[in-house]
Amino acid sequence: MKTKRFIAFIIDIIVGFLFFYLSFFVLCFIHASVDLISSIPISLLYTFMCSKDCINGMSFGKYIVGIQTIDSRTLKVATPVQCMLRNLFCIIWPIEFFVMLFNSTGLRIGDQVAHTKVVKRNISY
């Protein structure tokens, strides 16, 4: 499961940076102000990373590798609020990665705070 989570994370990073660079180049193309060029792409990237699991507990990367985020208490698909809460911790991703790697349950700090876990996707969705 940790390998699938890592692959999904890499896919999401690639997608996030594609949005970042696309917004950066569009703003440069329309000759936006320096403030917009420096702030909007970063804001879009962080917003994408925080909300990436909000559709049925899956990001694009999670969808590709067949996993999803669920509520660890109810075992139902995590709510958008839970997904955003767990992803707020993406800003400290190096720490999150090592916590997940060395935690026997495989949970990140964000998973522990939001009461979520990542499982193999239920194909019926």
PDB file of C-alpha atoms in Angstrom:
ATOM      1  CA  MET A   1       0.000   0.000   0.000  1.00  0.00           C
ATOM      2  CA  LYS A   2       2.858   2.406   0.796  1.00  0.00           C
ATOM      3  CA  THR A   3       4.227   1.951  -2.735  1.00  0.00           C
ATOM      4  CA  LYS A   4       0.834   2.778  -4.264  1.00  0.00           C
ATOM      5  CA  ARG A   5       0.529   5.834  -2.021  1.00  0.00           C
ATOM      6  CA  PHE A   6       3.989   7.004  -3.067  1.00  0.00           C
ATOM      7  CA  ILE A   7       3.223   6.543  -6.780  1.00  0.00           C
ATOM      8  CA  ALA A   8      -0.101   8.392  -6.348  1.00  0.00           C
ATOM      9  CA  PHE A   9       1.751  11.215  -4.558  1.00  0.00           C
ATOM     10  CA  ILE A  10       4.263  11.533  -7.421  1.00  0.00           C
ATOM     11  CA  ILE A  11       1.440  11.614  -9.995  1.00  0.00           C
ATOM     12  CA  ASP A  12      -0.350  14.314  -7.967  1.00  0.00           C
ATOM     13  CA  ILE A  13       2.845  16.365  -7.699  1.00  0.00           C
ATOM     14  CA  ILE A  14       3.297  16.197 -11.474  1.00  0.00           C
ATOM     15  CA  VAL A  15      -0.332  17.243 -12.070  1.00  0.00           C
ATOM     16  CA  GLY A  16      -0.020  20.029  -9.483  1.00  0.00           C
ATOM     17  CA  PHE A  17       3.111  21.433 -11.085  1.00  0.00           C
ATOM     18  CA  LEU A  18       1.501  21.263 -14.521  1.00  0.00           C
ATOM     19  CA  PHE A  19      -1.270  23.526 -13.149  1.00  0.00           C
ATOM     20  CA  PHE A  20       1.390  25.730 -11.547  1.00  0.00           C
ATOM     21  CA  TYR A  21       3.396  26.189 -14.749  1.00  0.00           C
ATOM     22  CA  LEU A  22       0.312  26.550 -16.927  1.00  0.00           C
ATOM     23  CA  SER A  23      -1.039  29.360 -14.733  1.00  0.00           C
ATOM     24  CA  PHE A  24       2.424  30.955 -14.600  1.00  0.00           C
ATOM     25  CA  PHE A  25       2.780  30.987 -18.398  1.00  0.00           C
ATOM     26  CA  VAL A  26      -0.781  32.233 -18.951  1.00  0.00           C
ATOM     27  CA  LEU A  27      -0.167  35.116 -16.550  1.00  0.00           C
ATOM     28  CA  CYS A  28       3.134  35.932 -18.267  1.00  0.00           C
ATOM     29  CA  PHE A  29       1.452  35.735 -21.681  1.00  0.00           C
ATOM     30  CA  ILE A  30      -1.241  38.249 -20.704  1.00  0.00           C
ATOM     31  CA  HIS A  31       1.438  40.483 -19.152  1.00  0.00           C
ATOM     32  CA  ALA A  32      -0.012  40.354 -15.648  1.00  0.00           C
ATOM     33  CA  SER A  33       1.630  42.268 -12.837  1.00  0.00           C
ATOM     34  CA  VAL A  34       4.615  40.785 -11.026  1.00  0.00           C
ATOM     35  CA  ASP A  35       2.483  40.367  -7.888  1.00  0.00           C
ATOM     36  CA  LEU A  36      -0.044  38.211  -9.747  1.00  0.00           C
ATOM     37  CA  ILE A  37       2.644  36.216 -11.533  1.00  0.00           C
ATOM     38  CA  SER A  38       4.341  35.398  -8.234  1.00  0.00           C
ATOM     39  CA  SER A  39       1.288  34.756  -6.046  1.00  0.00           C
ATOM     40  CA  ILE A  40      -1.453  33.129  -8.129  1.00  0.00           C
ATOM     41  CA  PRO A  41       0.472  30.024  -9.311  1.00  0.00           C
ATOM     42  CA  ILE A  42       1.629  29.262  -5.763  1.00  0.00           C
ATOM     43  CA  SER A  43      -1.908  29.755  -4.423  1.00  0.00           C
ATOM     44  CA  LEU A  44      -3.334  27.479  -7.122  1.00  0.00           C
ATOM     45  CA  LEU A  45      -0.738  24.791  -6.403  1.00  0.00           C
ATOM     46  CA  TYR A  46      -1.448  24.827  -2.656  1.00  0.00           C
ATOM     47  CA  THR A  47      -5.223  24.861  -3.245  1.00  0.00           C
ATOM     48  CA  PHE A  48      -4.902  21.900  -5.611  1.00  0.00           C
ATOM     49  CA  MET A  49      -2.770  19.933  -3.155  1.00  0.00           C
ATOM     50  CA  CYS A  50      -5.194  20.608  -0.277  1.00  0.00           C
ATOM     51  CA  SER A  51      -8.347  19.720  -2.193  1.00  0.00           C
ATOM     52  CA  LYS A  52      -6.987  16.932  -4.388  1.00  0.00           C
ATOM     53  CA  ASP A  53      -8.797  14.057  -2.600  1.00  0.00           C
ATOM     54  CA  CYS A  54     -12.191  15.768  -2.276  1.00  0.00           C
ATOM     55  CA  ILE A  55     -13.942  13.901  -5.104  1.00  0.00           C
ATOM     56  CA  ASN A  56     -14.911  10.489  -3.745  1.00  0.00           C
ATOM     57  CA  GLY A  57     -11.785  10.380  -1.565  1.00  0.00           C
ATOM     58  CA  MET A  58      -9.508  10.213  -4.599  1.00  0.00           C
ATOM     59  CA  SER A  59      -6.987  12.421  -6.301  1.00  0.00           C
ATOM     60  CA  PHE A  60      -5.967  11.828  -9.898  1.00  0.00           C
ATOM     61  CA  GLY A  61      -2.991   9.795  -8.660  1.00  0.00           C
ATOM     62  CA  LYS A  62      -5.092   7.731  -6.263  1.00  0.00           C
ATOM     63  CA  TYR A  63      -7.589   7.033  -9.041  1.00  0.00           C
ATOM     64  CA  ILE A  64      -4.814   5.808 -11.362  1.00  0.00           C
ATOM     65  CA  VAL A  65      -3.309   3.400  -8.787  1.00  0.00           C
ATOM     66  CA  GLY A  66      -6.683   2.222  -7.411  1.00  0.00           C
ATOM     67  CA  ILE A  67      -6.725   3.594  -3.865  1.00  0.00           C
ATOM     68  CA  GLN A  68      -8.919   6.072  -1.998  1.00  0.00           C
ATOM     69  CA  THR A  69      -9.201   7.921   1.292  1.00  0.00           C
ATOM     70  CA  ILE A  70     -11.830   6.746   3.775  1.00  0.00           C
ATOM     71  CA  ASP A  71     -12.973   7.766   7.250  1.00  0.00           C
ATOM     72  CA  SER A  72     -11.141   5.427   9.639  1.00  0.00           C
ATOM     73  CA  ARG A  73     -14.068   5.436  12.082  1.00  0.00           C
ATOM     74  CA  THR A  74     -16.993   4.780   9.718  1.00  0.00           C
ATOM     75  CA  LEU A  75     -15.082   3.121   6.849  1.00  0.00           C
ATOM     76  CA  LYS A  76     -17.039   5.303   4.395  1.00  0.00           C
ATOM     77  CA  VAL A  77     -15.499   7.622   1.821  1.00  0.00           C
ATOM     78  CA  ALA A  78     -13.825  10.541   3.583  1.00  0.00           C
ATOM     79  CA  THR A  79     -15.714  13.822   3.443  1.00  0.00           C
ATOM     80  CA  PRO A  80     -14.267  16.783   1.532  1.00  0.00           C
ATOM     81  CA  VAL A  81     -13.601  18.501   4.886  1.00  0.00           C
ATOM     82  CA  GLN A  82     -11.633  15.478   6.119  1.00  0.00           C
ATOM     83  CA  CYS A  83      -9.681  15.365   2.865  1.00  0.00           C
ATOM     84  CA  MET A  84      -8.797  19.042   3.042  1.00  0.00           C
ATOM     85  CA  LEU A  85      -7.821  18.724   6.712  1.00  0.00           C
ATOM     86  CA  ARG A  86      -5.538  15.750   6.031  1.00  0.00           C
ATOM     87  CA  ASN A  87      -3.977  17.544   3.063  1.00  0.00           C
ATOM     88  CA  LEU A  88      -3.237  20.755   4.974  1.00  0.00           C
ATOM     89  CA  PHE A  89      -0.199  18.889   6.204  1.00  0.00           C
ATOM     90  CA  CYS A  90       1.187  18.508   2.660  1.00  0.00           C
ATOM     91  CA  ILE A  91       3.241  21.628   3.318  1.00  0.00           C
ATOM     92  CA  ILE A  92       5.451  19.488   5.587  1.00  0.00           C
ATOM     93  CA  TRP A  93       5.549  16.555   3.154  1.00  0.00           C
ATOM     94  CA  PRO A  94       9.084  15.395   4.041  1.00  0.00           C
ATOM     95  CA  ILE A  95       8.041  14.914   7.677  1.00  0.00           C
ATOM     96  CA  GLU A  96       4.740  13.351   6.591  1.00  0.00           C
ATOM     97  CA  PHE A  97       6.589  10.894   4.345  1.00  0.00           C
ATOM     98  CA  PHE A  98       8.894   9.683   7.124  1.00  0.00           C
ATOM     99  CA  VAL A  99       6.046   9.435   9.647  1.00  0.00           C
ATOM    100  CA  MET A 100       4.067   7.309   7.179  1.00  0.00           C
ATOM    101  CA  LEU A 101       7.131   5.213   6.323  1.00  0.00           C
ATOM    102  CA  PHE A 102       8.033   4.377   9.913  1.00  0.00           C
ATOM    103  CA  ASN A 103       4.526   4.264  11.394  1.00  0.00           C
ATOM    104  CA  SER A 104       3.378   0.648  11.721  1.00  0.00           C
ATOM    105  CA  THR A 105      -0.142   1.625  10.608  1.00  0.00           C
ATOM    106  CA  GLY A 106       1.123   3.592   7.591  1.00  0.00           C
ATOM    107  CA  LEU A 107      -0.767   6.709   8.672  1.00  0.00           C
ATOM    108  CA  ARG A 108       0.489  10.232   8.000  1.00  0.00           C
ATOM    109  CA  ILE A 109       0.073  13.036  10.524  1.00  0.00           C
ATOM    110  CA  GLY A 110      -2.802  14.368   8.381  1.00  0.00           C
ATOM    111  CA  ASP A 111      -4.490  10.954   8.463  1.00  0.00           C
ATOM    112  CA  GLN A 112      -4.252  10.844  12.248  1.00  0.00           C
ATOM    113  CA  VAL A 113      -5.657  14.358  12.650  1.00  0.00           C
ATOM    114  CA  ALA A 114      -8.506  13.890  10.127  1.00  0.00           C
ATOM    115  CA  HIS A 115      -9.299  10.291  11.183  1.00  0.00           C
ATOM    116  CA  THR A 116      -8.712   8.963   7.682  1.00  0.00           C
ATOM    117  CA  LYS A 117      -6.820   6.142   6.059  1.00  0.00           C
ATOM    118  CA  VAL A 118      -6.005   5.112   2.512  1.00  0.00           C
ATOM    119  CA  VAL A 119      -7.313   1.760   1.288  1.00  0.00           C
ATOM    120  CA  LYS A 120      -7.704  -0.156  -1.954  1.00  0.00           C
ATOM    121  CA  ARG A 121     -10.508   1.468  -3.920  1.00  0.00           C
ATOM    122  CA  ASN A 122     -13.945  -0.101  -4.018  1.00  0.00           C
ATOM    123  CA  ILE A 123     -14.372  -0.687  -7.756  1.00  0.00           C
ATOM    124  CA  SER A 124     -18.157  -0.167  -7.589  1.00  0.00           C
ATOM    125  CA  TYR A 125     -17.684   3.637  -7.692  1.00  0.00           C
TER     126      TYR A 125
END
